[in-house]
Amino acid sequence: MTTLYDLVIRNADVVTASERFACDIGVKDGSIVALGRDLAAGDREIDATGLLALPGGVDAHCHLDQPLPDGLKMADDFFTGTRAAVCGGTTTVIPFAAQEKGQSLQAAVDDYHRRAEGRAVADYAFHLIVSDPTPEVLERELPELIAAGYTSFKIYMTYDDLKLSDREILEVMDVARRHRALVMVHAENSDCIAWLTDKLTDEGHHAPKYHAVSRPAVAEREATHRAIAFSELVDVPILIVHVSGKDAIEQIEWAQRRGLNIYAETCPQYLYLTAEDLGGEDGYHGAKCVCSPPPRDTDSQKAVWNALKRGVFSVFSSDHAPFSYDDPQGKKPGGEEVSFEHIPNGIPGLETRLSLLFDGVNRGKLSLNKFVELTALNPAKLYGLYPRKGTIAIGADADIVLWDPERQVTIRNAALHHNVDYTPYENRTVHGWPMHCLSRGELLVENGRYLEPKVGRGRFLAAGKPQLLDL
Ligand code: DUC
Ligand code: ZN
Ligand code: ZN
């Protein structure tokens, strides 16, 4: 006799972005097909008594196996990165296919598919990074790629090999407006950073802490304001990524109050780290917390928590950019302790993103529904993956994470599943932990233990058009 369900999750305390209800969850062929009381027996059953059933997280900003200049290499590829993701309760990732200057976008996308296929264990979509918006890219490649399921692209206002001029930013935004794509903006003023960096190094300042001095909040604030102005001029929604603190938040709220379609993302490092974590005059350990924009101060941490609660941010992502510390291809390029401006930017965070935010739920910083909205529903909607991803509903993929809201875990790198030799959150205790993780109905993590599913089981998701949110 065939059963109705491949799997039934019994006694689930289901939380979505808007509801909380008790039921059994019936899964067939990887999808949720029933939510109800006393469902018929499934081929397999999981008892979720005492656990919360949340939609699998969608991490809409992470870097995996992204090609880098000679001598540098990311520590995580699609296998180790997505293994870490699922162990942390994230079942969908959206990393970046980055165009090098002179390269076609299609070549970047093809190369990135080769890196992901046969390696990912979680499902994945791609954002593009547009670094060379030639007429060919603007008029042909971008529209074709948007139609093919790459509906979001990141642009940079800093970094010599990536940054666009103001004119180029306007041109890219205009393509997004005409083809209904979403532009993600890295907002830091390049010339301010270059000027400060030269001054600091001329004065003999090289320690990691000067990374934060060279990229002050005002440089982020100015670029954030400029990006907002461009979005208003072109009349296109944009999303400001990795917002670090109160100066940029003020600009974003100002724009949102004016009715502009400005979305924003923040990340765990801006809740838990400050510039102090980049160390003092001596020592190099602060390189472990070098990321851009840099972490700020405790006032900014408070402003970020507060803005999460108030709805200023739509998305909470990791910005996982994995470089090992004791690694000549990582934080010590060529095996050297280098001057701050040569330390690769980025920190790991795919596996710890959700538990660090969940800890805030337990401390009354935000509601459980808001947690789901920020970590699953909104990223799925904004990046065209909803309703397949981002919620627990009939017809959605059975990407479900069973959380123990009371479990206390002290984060230790030795217990994480990425391929990075440190975590910036070593020894931090969080309250609430993802115990079981299912992707399309397949149990990948059980009681915190990675079950070694088939490497490469993760599927590419062609993204639909962004679904904008009511701000
Ligand atoms: N921007 C990112 O989005 N990630 C890592 C470093 C950076 O500058
Ligand atoms: Zn960035
Ligand atoms: Zn990033």
Tab-separated table of C-alpha atoms and ligand atoms in Angstrom:
chain	number	residue	atom	x	y	z
A	1	MET	CA	0.000	0.000	0.000
A	2	THR	CA	1.361	3.423	-0.858
A	3	THR	CA	1.273	6.028	1.881
A	4	LEU	CA	0.150	9.587	1.406
A	5	TYR	CA	3.336	11.010	2.842
A	6	ASP	CA	7.039	10.248	2.546
A	7	LEU	CA	7.475	12.024	5.832
A	8	VAL	CA	5.282	13.365	8.608
A	9	ILE	CA	6.654	15.787	11.179
A	10	ARG	CA	4.408	15.327	14.224
A	11	ASN	CA	3.459	17.908	16.808
A	12	ALA	CA	5.221	20.767	15.107
A	13	ASP	CA	5.082	24.258	16.613
A	14	VAL	CA	5.199	26.013	13.249
A	15	VAL	CA	6.339	29.624	12.982
A	16	THR	CA	6.155	31.649	9.782
A	17	ALA	CA	6.694	35.379	9.308
A	18	SER	CA	3.087	36.028	10.263
A	19	GLU	CA	1.676	32.994	12.141
A	20	ARG	CA	2.362	30.425	14.826
A	21	PHE	CA	0.286	27.257	14.917
A	22	ALA	CA	0.487	23.659	16.100
A	23	CYS	CA	0.076	20.910	13.509
A	24	ASP	CA	1.595	17.910	11.768
A	25	ILE	CA	3.455	18.552	8.504
A	26	GLY	CA	3.013	16.091	5.637
A	27	VAL	CA	5.748	15.913	3.015
A	28	LYS	CA	5.597	14.209	-0.376
A	29	ASP	CA	8.217	14.318	-3.137
A	30	GLY	CA	10.125	17.041	-1.361
A	31	SER	CA	7.177	19.423	-0.966
A	32	ILE	CA	4.862	20.267	1.898
A	33	VAL	CA	1.502	18.767	0.953
A	34	ALA	CA	-0.445	18.882	4.217
A	35	LEU	CA	-0.603	20.911	7.402
A	36	GLY	CA	-3.150	19.513	9.838
A	37	ARG	CA	-3.974	17.551	12.946
A	38	ASP	CA	-3.592	13.783	13.137
A	39	LEU	CA	-2.262	13.271	9.625
A	40	ALA	CA	-2.099	9.681	8.387
A	41	ALA	CA	1.136	7.808	8.956
A	42	GLY	CA	4.089	8.668	6.759
A	43	ASP	CA	6.846	6.344	5.534
A	44	ARG	CA	9.003	8.173	8.005
A	45	GLU	CA	8.049	10.178	11.060
A	46	ILE	CA	9.828	12.793	13.131
A	47	ASP	CA	8.453	13.824	16.505
A	48	ALA	CA	8.948	17.562	16.916
A	49	THR	CA	7.464	17.847	20.398
A	50	GLY	CA	9.146	20.738	22.227
A	51	LEU	CA	10.778	22.087	19.075
A	52	LEU	CA	9.903	24.996	16.814
A	53	ALA	CA	9.447	24.288	13.105
A	54	LEU	CA	10.804	27.226	11.110
A	55	PRO	CA	11.288	27.617	7.365
A	56	GLY	CA	14.855	26.833	6.321
A	57	GLY	CA	16.948	29.970	6.322
A	58	VAL	CA	17.743	31.793	3.101
A	59	ASP	CA	21.181	33.400	3.257
A	60	ALA	CA	21.019	36.013	0.536
A	61	HIS	CA	24.587	37.242	0.879
A	62	CYS	CA	27.521	34.882	1.023
A	63	HIS	CA	30.681	34.369	-0.969
A	64	LEU	CA	31.698	30.839	-1.901
A	65	ASP	CA	34.647	29.862	-4.063
A	66	GLN	CA	34.599	33.304	-5.631
A	67	PRO	CA	37.619	33.770	-7.910
A	68	LEU	CA	40.109	36.256	-6.427
A	69	PRO	CA	43.308	37.970	-7.466
A	70	ASP	CA	46.407	35.772	-7.638
A	71	GLY	CA	47.583	34.448	-4.323
A	72	LEU	CA	44.229	34.603	-2.525
A	73	LYS	CA	41.631	31.882	-2.189
A	74	MET	CA	38.395	31.579	-0.290
A	75	ALA	CA	38.490	28.840	2.318
A	76	ASP	CA	34.990	27.560	1.488
A	77	ASP	CA	33.785	26.127	-1.765
A	78	PHE	CA	30.196	25.147	-2.471
A	79	PHE	CA	30.536	21.905	-0.547
A	80	THR	CA	32.056	23.130	2.707
A	81	GLY	CA	30.095	26.384	2.594
A	82	THR	CA	26.707	24.752	2.119
A	83	ARG	CA	27.558	22.019	4.640
A	84	ALA	CA	28.112	24.795	7.180
A	85	ALA	CA	24.909	26.489	6.021
A	86	VAL	CA	22.656	23.500	6.617
A	87	CYS	CA	24.256	22.781	9.984
A	88	GLY	CA	23.303	26.325	10.941
A	89	GLY	CA	19.721	25.995	9.683
A	90	THR	CA	20.138	27.646	6.275
A	91	THR	CA	18.794	25.615	3.367
A	92	THR	CA	19.179	28.113	0.520
A	93	VAL	CA	22.188	30.283	-0.274
A	94	ILE	CA	22.628	33.073	-2.791
A	95	PRO	CA	26.317	33.713	-3.480
A	96	PHE	CA	27.790	35.873	-6.245
A	97	ALA	CA	28.907	35.184	-9.786
A	98	ALA	CA	31.434	37.979	-10.126
A	99	GLN	CA	32.361	39.556	-13.441
A	100	GLU	CA	36.002	40.540	-13.790
A	101	LYS	CA	36.717	43.651	-15.765
A	102	GLY	CA	37.000	42.643	-19.411
A	103	GLN	CA	35.063	39.423	-18.865
A	104	SER	CA	31.569	38.764	-20.177
A	105	LEU	CA	28.872	38.260	-17.577
A	106	GLN	CA	27.917	34.971	-19.180
A	107	ALA	CA	31.478	33.678	-18.765
A	108	ALA	CA	31.340	34.566	-15.063
A	109	VAL	CA	28.014	32.759	-14.694
A	110	ASP	CA	29.249	29.661	-16.562
A	111	ASP	CA	32.373	29.531	-14.443
A	112	TYR	CA	30.349	29.850	-11.266
A	113	HIS	CA	27.946	27.076	-12.264
A	114	ARG	CA	30.948	24.794	-12.744
A	115	ARG	CA	32.076	25.586	-9.201
A	116	ALA	CA	28.658	24.835	-7.691
A	117	GLU	CA	27.487	21.807	-9.647
A	118	GLY	CA	28.247	18.519	-7.970
A	119	ARG	CA	29.434	20.298	-4.823
A	120	ALA	CA	26.510	22.089	-3.157
A	121	VAL	CA	24.437	20.285	-0.542
A	122	ALA	CA	21.950	23.162	-0.154
A	123	ASP	CA	19.919	24.746	-2.944
A	124	TYR	CA	21.387	27.892	-4.454
A	125	ALA	CA	20.664	30.827	-6.712
A	126	PHE	CA	23.186	33.400	-7.940
A	127	HIS	CA	23.430	37.136	-7.754
A	128	LEU	CA	25.639	38.726	-10.380
A	129	ILE	CA	28.407	41.207	-9.620
A	130	VAL	CA	28.614	43.764	-12.404
A	131	SER	CA	32.071	45.327	-12.531
A	132	ASP	CA	32.292	46.170	-16.229
A	133	PRO	CA	29.011	47.540	-17.576
A	134	THR	CA	29.954	47.786	-21.242
A	135	PRO	CA	27.225	48.550	-23.803
A	136	GLU	CA	27.133	44.817	-24.596
A	137	VAL	CA	26.573	43.999	-20.908
A	138	LEU	CA	23.907	46.664	-20.457
A	139	GLU	CA	22.004	46.145	-23.667
A	140	ARG	CA	22.237	42.396	-24.208
A	141	GLU	CA	23.835	40.332	-21.463
A	142	LEU	CA	22.052	41.718	-18.418
A	143	PRO	CA	18.548	41.588	-19.933
A	144	GLU	CA	19.168	38.029	-21.143
A	145	LEU	CA	20.509	36.893	-17.795
A	146	ILE	CA	17.629	38.518	-15.917
A	147	ALA	CA	15.213	36.585	-18.139
A	148	ALA	CA	17.191	33.399	-17.449
A	149	GLY	CA	16.850	33.623	-13.651
A	150	TYR	CA	19.625	35.925	-12.427
A	151	THR	CA	17.430	38.761	-11.260
A	152	SER	CA	19.667	40.573	-8.783
A	153	PHE	CA	23.088	42.114	-9.141
A	154	LYS	CA	25.560	43.734	-6.817
A	155	ILE	CA	27.517	46.850	-7.648
A	156	TYR	CA	30.408	48.360	-5.728
A	157	MET	CA	31.141	51.998	-4.966
A	158	THR	CA	34.626	51.058	-3.737
A	159	TYR	CA	37.534	48.657	-4.593
A	160	ASP	CA	39.559	49.572	-7.689
A	161	ASP	CA	38.871	46.313	-9.502
A	162	LEU	CA	35.123	46.383	-8.877
A	163	LYS	CA	33.870	49.934	-8.410
A	164	LEU	CA	31.630	51.708	-10.873
A	165	SER	CA	31.584	55.406	-11.636
A	166	ASP	CA	28.445	57.357	-10.759
A	167	ARG	CA	27.492	57.361	-14.439
A	168	GLU	CA	27.908	53.583	-14.641
A	169	ILE	CA	25.798	53.103	-11.518
A	170	LEU	CA	22.996	55.081	-13.130
A	171	GLU	CA	23.231	52.966	-16.292
A	172	VAL	CA	23.045	49.704	-14.330
A	173	MET	CA	20.128	50.956	-12.251
A	174	ASP	CA	18.318	51.905	-15.424
A	175	VAL	CA	18.618	48.347	-16.767
A	176	ALA	CA	17.232	47.069	-13.449
A	177	ARG	CA	14.305	49.462	-13.713
A	178	ARG	CA	13.450	48.441	-17.271
A	179	HIS	CA	13.787	44.699	-16.648
A	180	ARG	CA	12.544	44.581	-13.049
A	181	ALA	CA	15.701	43.364	-11.385
A	182	LEU	CA	17.105	44.308	-7.978
A	183	VAL	CA	20.374	46.201	-7.581
A	184	MET	CA	22.347	45.552	-4.402
A	185	VAL	CA	24.773	48.312	-3.474
A	186	HIS	CA	28.041	48.144	-1.570
A	187	ALA	CA	28.028	51.706	-0.283
A	188	GLU	CA	31.399	53.105	0.794
A	189	ASN	CA	33.103	56.150	-0.715
A	190	SER	CA	36.181	54.931	-2.558
A	191	ASP	CA	38.167	58.177	-2.613
A	192	CYS	CA	37.634	58.845	1.088
A	193	ILE	CA	39.002	55.382	1.849
A	194	ALA	CA	41.956	55.747	-0.537
A	195	TRP	CA	42.865	59.166	0.881
A	196	LEU	CA	42.679	57.999	4.481
A	197	THR	CA	44.582	54.806	3.702
A	198	ASP	CA	47.441	56.787	2.143
A	199	LYS	CA	47.568	59.156	5.101
A	200	LEU	CA	47.603	56.309	7.615
A	201	THR	CA	50.272	54.266	5.876
A	202	ASP	CA	52.427	57.370	5.268
A	203	GLU	CA	52.287	57.922	9.024
A	204	GLY	CA	53.443	54.346	9.594
A	205	HIS	CA	50.113	52.873	10.715
A	206	HIS	CA	49.732	49.284	9.529
A	207	ALA	CA	47.958	47.280	12.244
A	208	PRO	CA	44.580	45.653	11.427
A	209	LYS	CA	42.793	48.237	13.602
A	210	TYR	CA	43.518	50.888	10.949
A	211	HIS	CA	41.231	49.062	8.572
A	212	ALA	CA	38.351	50.517	10.593
A	213	VAL	CA	39.991	53.956	10.800
A	214	SER	CA	40.387	54.032	7.015
A	215	ARG	CA	36.715	53.176	6.431
A	216	PRO	CA	34.824	55.445	8.812
A	217	ALA	CA	31.062	55.632	9.131
A	218	VAL	CA	30.996	58.931	7.255
A	219	ALA	CA	32.383	57.231	4.126
A	220	GLU	CA	29.562	54.698	4.331
A	221	ARG	CA	27.002	57.390	5.094
A	222	GLU	CA	27.976	59.505	2.081
A	223	ALA	CA	27.870	56.568	-0.323
A	224	THR	CA	24.569	55.362	1.130
A	225	HIS	CA	23.044	58.777	0.567
A	226	ARG	CA	24.427	58.930	-2.981
A	227	ALA	CA	23.051	55.487	-3.836
A	228	ILE	CA	19.653	56.541	-2.480
A	229	ALA	CA	19.728	59.709	-4.576
A	230	PHE	CA	20.551	57.698	-7.695
A	231	SER	CA	17.731	55.283	-6.975
A	232	GLU	CA	15.336	58.218	-6.668
A	233	LEU	CA	16.631	59.765	-9.877
A	234	VAL	CA	16.300	56.557	-11.882
A	235	ASP	CA	13.121	55.576	-10.031
A	236	VAL	CA	14.200	52.051	-9.183
A	237	PRO	CA	14.183	50.107	-5.902
A	238	ILE	CA	17.615	49.219	-4.535
A	239	LEU	CA	18.926	47.243	-1.583
A	240	ILE	CA	21.863	48.540	0.443
A	241	VAL	CA	23.890	45.556	1.633
A	242	HIS	CA	25.837	45.025	4.870
A	243	VAL	CA	24.757	48.212	6.643
A	244	SER	CA	27.070	48.636	9.626
A	245	GLY	CA	25.550	51.210	11.933
A	246	LYS	CA	23.633	54.295	12.846
A	247	ASP	CA	24.914	56.774	10.256
A	248	ALA	CA	23.837	54.673	7.296
A	249	ILE	CA	20.624	53.672	9.091
A	250	GLU	CA	19.693	57.348	9.404
A	251	GLN	CA	20.038	57.799	5.659
A	252	ILE	CA	17.965	54.715	4.928
A	253	GLU	CA	15.181	55.708	7.304
A	254	TRP	CA	15.151	59.197	5.867
A	255	ALA	CA	14.662	57.698	2.397
A	256	GLN	CA	12.016	55.251	3.552
A	257	ARG	CA	10.103	58.059	5.248
A	258	ARG	CA	10.111	59.903	1.923
A	259	GLY	CA	8.439	56.888	0.387
A	260	LEU	CA	11.458	55.757	-1.613
A	261	ASN	CA	11.855	52.059	-2.290
A	262	ILE	CA	15.067	51.582	-0.345
A	263	TYR	CA	15.672	48.152	1.150
A	264	ALA	CA	18.506	47.292	3.469
A	265	GLU	CA	20.433	44.338	4.795
A	266	THR	CA	22.530	43.917	7.900
A	267	CYS	CA	24.665	41.082	9.227
A	268	PRO	CA	25.681	39.443	12.544
A	269	GLN	CA	29.043	41.214	12.705
A	270	TYR	CA	27.278	44.538	13.180
A	271	LEU	CA	25.353	43.176	16.141
A	272	TYR	CA	28.197	41.410	17.907
A	273	LEU	CA	31.551	42.962	16.917
A	274	THR	CA	32.996	46.452	17.268
A	275	ALA	CA	36.119	48.145	15.915
A	276	GLU	CA	37.810	47.074	19.171
A	277	ASP	CA	37.787	43.521	17.858
A	278	LEU	CA	40.297	44.606	15.214
A	279	GLY	CA	42.863	44.806	18.022
A	280	GLY	CA	45.332	47.447	19.180
A	281	GLU	CA	48.646	48.796	17.947
A	282	ASP	CA	50.347	45.425	18.250
A	283	GLY	CA	49.358	41.956	17.230
A	284	TYR	CA	47.651	40.688	14.134
A	285	HIS	CA	44.707	38.724	15.512
A	286	GLY	CA	42.378	41.592	14.690
A	287	ALA	CA	42.739	40.526	11.045
A	288	LYS	CA	40.155	37.864	11.904
A	289	CYS	CA	37.528	40.599	12.144
A	290	VAL	CA	38.547	42.636	9.103
A	291	CYS	CA	35.488	43.020	6.924
A	292	SER	CA	33.932	45.880	5.017
A	293	PRO	CA	32.251	48.000	6.134
A	294	PRO	CA	34.040	47.442	9.442
A	295	PRO	CA	32.241	46.825	12.713
A	296	ARG	CA	31.624	50.140	14.538
A	297	ASP	CA	30.824	50.739	18.221
A	298	THR	CA	28.281	49.694	20.823
A	299	ASP	CA	25.991	52.630	19.943
A	300	SER	CA	25.844	51.362	16.401
A	301	GLN	CA	25.179	47.814	17.594
A	302	LYS	CA	22.177	49.130	19.501
A	303	ALA	CA	21.012	51.108	16.476
A	304	VAL	CA	21.192	47.965	14.319
A	305	TRP	CA	19.202	45.848	16.793
A	306	ASN	CA	16.656	48.597	17.012
A	307	ALA	CA	16.378	49.060	13.271
A	308	LEU	CA	15.866	45.310	12.834
A	309	LYS	CA	12.915	45.463	15.160
A	310	ARG	CA	11.453	48.582	13.549
A	311	GLY	CA	11.522	47.148	10.041
A	312	VAL	CA	14.240	49.381	8.586
A	313	PHE	CA	16.049	46.226	7.493
A	314	SER	CA	14.331	43.688	5.290
A	315	VAL	CA	17.067	41.086	5.204
A	316	PHE	CA	19.568	39.607	7.654
A	317	SER	CA	22.450	37.845	5.858
A	318	SER	CA	25.821	36.498	6.862
A	319	ASP	CA	28.106	38.138	4.266
A	320	HIS	CA	30.154	34.969	4.736
A	321	ALA	CA	33.474	35.791	3.042
A	322	PRO	CA	35.729	32.998	4.256
A	323	PHE	CA	39.498	33.439	4.646
A	324	SER	CA	41.496	31.318	7.024
A	325	TYR	CA	43.726	33.186	9.456
A	326	ASP	CA	46.894	31.089	9.301
A	327	ASP	CA	46.849	30.820	5.573
A	328	PRO	CA	49.110	32.337	2.924
A	329	GLN	CA	46.041	32.499	0.664
A	330	GLY	CA	43.936	33.988	3.451
A	331	LYS	CA	44.441	36.573	6.165
A	332	LYS	CA	48.246	36.300	5.931
A	333	PRO	CA	48.844	36.773	2.202
A	334	GLY	CA	52.061	35.054	1.149
A	335	GLY	CA	52.471	33.926	4.780
A	336	GLU	CA	53.071	37.522	5.959
A	337	GLU	CA	51.356	39.748	8.491
A	338	VAL	CA	50.568	42.497	6.014
A	339	SER	CA	49.558	46.128	6.354
A	340	PHE	CA	45.818	46.571	6.995
A	341	GLU	CA	44.941	47.581	3.436
A	342	HIS	CA	46.205	44.237	2.113
A	343	ILE	CA	44.278	42.000	4.521
A	344	PRO	CA	41.539	40.206	2.572
A	345	ASN	CA	38.153	41.588	3.561
A	346	GLY	CA	35.615	39.247	5.009
A	347	ILE	CA	34.730	36.955	7.867
A	348	PRO	CA	32.953	33.604	8.103
A	349	GLY	CA	29.355	33.457	9.313
A	350	LEU	CA	27.129	31.097	7.326
A	351	GLU	CA	26.726	28.589	10.136
A	352	THR	CA	26.328	31.064	13.003
A	353	ARG	CA	24.052	33.651	11.325
A	354	LEU	CA	20.757	32.219	12.538
A	355	SER	CA	21.693	31.240	16.073
A	356	LEU	CA	23.248	34.667	16.694
A	357	LEU	CA	20.004	36.366	15.674
A	358	PHE	CA	17.847	33.796	17.464
A	359	ASP	CA	19.705	34.674	20.647
A	360	GLY	CA	18.243	38.161	20.183
A	361	VAL	CA	14.760	36.645	20.073
A	362	ASN	CA	15.419	35.040	23.442
A	363	ARG	CA	16.647	38.376	24.791
A	364	GLY	CA	13.492	40.197	23.626
A	365	LYS	CA	15.263	42.126	20.839
A	366	LEU	CA	12.865	40.948	18.131
A	367	SER	CA	9.921	38.594	17.772
A	368	LEU	CA	10.050	35.074	16.417
A	369	ASN	CA	7.920	36.105	13.429
A	370	LYS	CA	10.332	38.939	12.680
A	371	PHE	CA	13.201	36.456	12.870
A	372	VAL	CA	11.563	34.327	10.176
A	373	GLU	CA	10.740	37.355	8.060
A	374	LEU	CA	14.325	38.643	8.103
A	375	THR	CA	16.097	35.330	7.643
A	376	ALA	CA	13.806	33.414	5.285
A	377	LEU	CA	10.642	35.058	3.950
A	378	ASN	CA	11.967	38.438	2.843
A	379	PRO	CA	15.143	37.195	1.189
A	380	ALA	CA	13.078	34.587	-0.665
A	381	LYS	CA	10.633	37.251	-1.847
A	382	LEU	CA	13.142	39.935	-2.723
A	383	TYR	CA	15.294	37.538	-4.707
A	384	GLY	CA	12.496	35.796	-6.552
A	385	LEU	CA	12.459	32.430	-4.738
A	386	TYR	CA	9.091	32.730	-2.974
A	387	PRO	CA	6.757	30.805	-2.500
A	388	ARG	CA	8.977	27.814	-3.131
A	389	LYS	CA	11.368	29.005	-0.408
A	390	GLY	CA	11.003	31.165	2.681
A	391	THR	CA	7.881	29.818	4.350
A	392	ILE	CA	6.050	26.748	5.610
A	393	ALA	CA	2.983	26.433	3.397
A	394	ILE	CA	1.351	23.884	1.155
A	395	GLY	CA	3.277	23.675	-2.084
A	396	ALA	CA	6.512	25.059	-0.656
A	397	ASP	CA	9.674	22.973	-0.631
A	398	ALA	CA	9.940	21.019	2.604
A	399	ASP	CA	12.910	23.075	3.815
A	400	ILE	CA	12.243	22.935	7.541
A	401	VAL	CA	14.460	23.488	10.536
A	402	LEU	CA	13.496	22.175	13.929
A	403	TRP	CA	14.859	24.505	16.584
A	404	ASP	CA	15.353	23.911	20.280
A	405	PRO	CA	14.600	27.424	21.554
A	406	GLU	CA	16.044	26.688	24.982
A	407	ARG	CA	19.299	24.997	24.111
A	408	GLN	CA	22.422	26.947	25.060
A	409	VAL	CA	25.465	26.408	22.897
A	410	THR	CA	28.911	27.901	23.263
A	411	ILE	CA	30.225	28.519	19.763
A	412	ARG	CA	33.564	26.840	19.094
A	413	ASN	CA	35.222	26.726	15.739
A	414	ALA	CA	36.184	23.107	16.270
A	415	ALA	CA	32.487	22.191	16.186
A	416	LEU	CA	31.607	24.204	13.065
A	417	HIS	CA	31.448	22.768	9.556
A	418	HIS	CA	33.030	25.457	7.417
A	419	ASN	CA	36.611	25.188	6.222
A	420	VAL	CA	37.853	28.314	7.990
A	421	ASP	CA	40.332	27.981	10.873
A	422	TYR	CA	38.501	30.401	13.162
A	423	THR	CA	35.183	32.011	13.983
A	424	PRO	CA	34.935	35.608	15.201
A	425	TYR	CA	32.370	34.323	17.734
A	426	GLU	CA	34.593	31.785	19.540
A	427	ASN	CA	33.379	31.149	23.102
A	428	ARG	CA	30.190	33.204	22.688
A	429	THR	CA	27.180	31.406	24.138
A	430	VAL	CA	23.911	31.560	22.232
A	431	HIS	CA	20.462	30.610	23.431
A	432	GLY	CA	18.511	28.585	20.843
A	433	TRP	CA	19.972	26.131	18.350
A	434	PRO	CA	18.888	24.386	15.108
A	435	MET	CA	18.669	20.678	15.938
A	436	HIS	CA	17.357	19.072	12.733
A	437	CYS	CA	17.529	20.447	9.223
A	438	LEU	CA	15.542	19.188	6.244
A	439	SER	CA	15.956	20.255	2.656
A	440	ARG	CA	13.214	19.185	0.239
A	441	GLY	CA	12.150	16.650	2.862
A	442	GLU	CA	15.591	15.077	3.198
A	443	LEU	CA	17.021	15.078	6.692
A	444	LEU	CA	20.524	16.552	6.412
A	445	VAL	CA	21.236	17.287	10.049
A	446	GLU	CA	19.879	15.295	12.974
A	447	ASN	CA	20.360	16.402	16.572
A	448	GLY	CA	23.083	18.725	15.359
A	449	ARG	CA	24.938	15.903	13.580
A	450	TYR	CA	25.659	16.330	9.878
A	451	LEU	CA	24.385	13.197	8.144
A	452	GLU	CA	26.669	13.419	5.104
A	453	PRO	CA	24.058	13.595	2.370
A	454	LYS	CA	25.140	13.151	-1.221
A	455	VAL	CA	27.613	15.869	-2.141
A	456	GLY	CA	26.091	17.808	-5.018
A	457	ARG	CA	22.458	17.196	-4.022
A	458	GLY	CA	21.878	20.970	-3.933
A	459	ARG	CA	19.979	22.348	-6.917
A	460	PHE	CA	20.336	25.574	-8.819
A	461	LEU	CA	17.274	27.815	-8.489
A	462	ALA	CA	16.516	30.126	-11.375
A	463	ALA	CA	15.188	33.221	-9.645
A	464	GLY	CA	11.920	34.865	-10.603
A	465	LYS	CA	11.354	38.612	-10.573
A	466	PRO	CA	11.926	40.282	-7.195
A	467	GLN	CA	8.746	40.625	-5.178
A	468	LEU	CA	8.921	43.961	-3.507
A	469	LEU	CA	7.803	44.319	0.064
A	470	ASP	CA	5.565	46.923	1.574
A	471	LEU	CA	7.875	49.139	3.537
B	1	DUC	N1	31.917	43.231	0.592
B	1	DUC	C1	31.206	42.166	0.734
B	1	DUC	O1	30.048	42.152	0.367
B	1	DUC	N2	31.709	41.062	1.303
B	1	DUC	C2	33.021	40.975	1.752
B	1	DUC	C3	33.819	42.173	1.612
B	1	DUC	C4	33.148	43.316	0.984
B	1	DUC	O2	33.728	44.359	0.845
B	2	ZN	ZN	30.213	44.394	-0.204
B	3	ZN	ZN	29.704	40.293	0.708
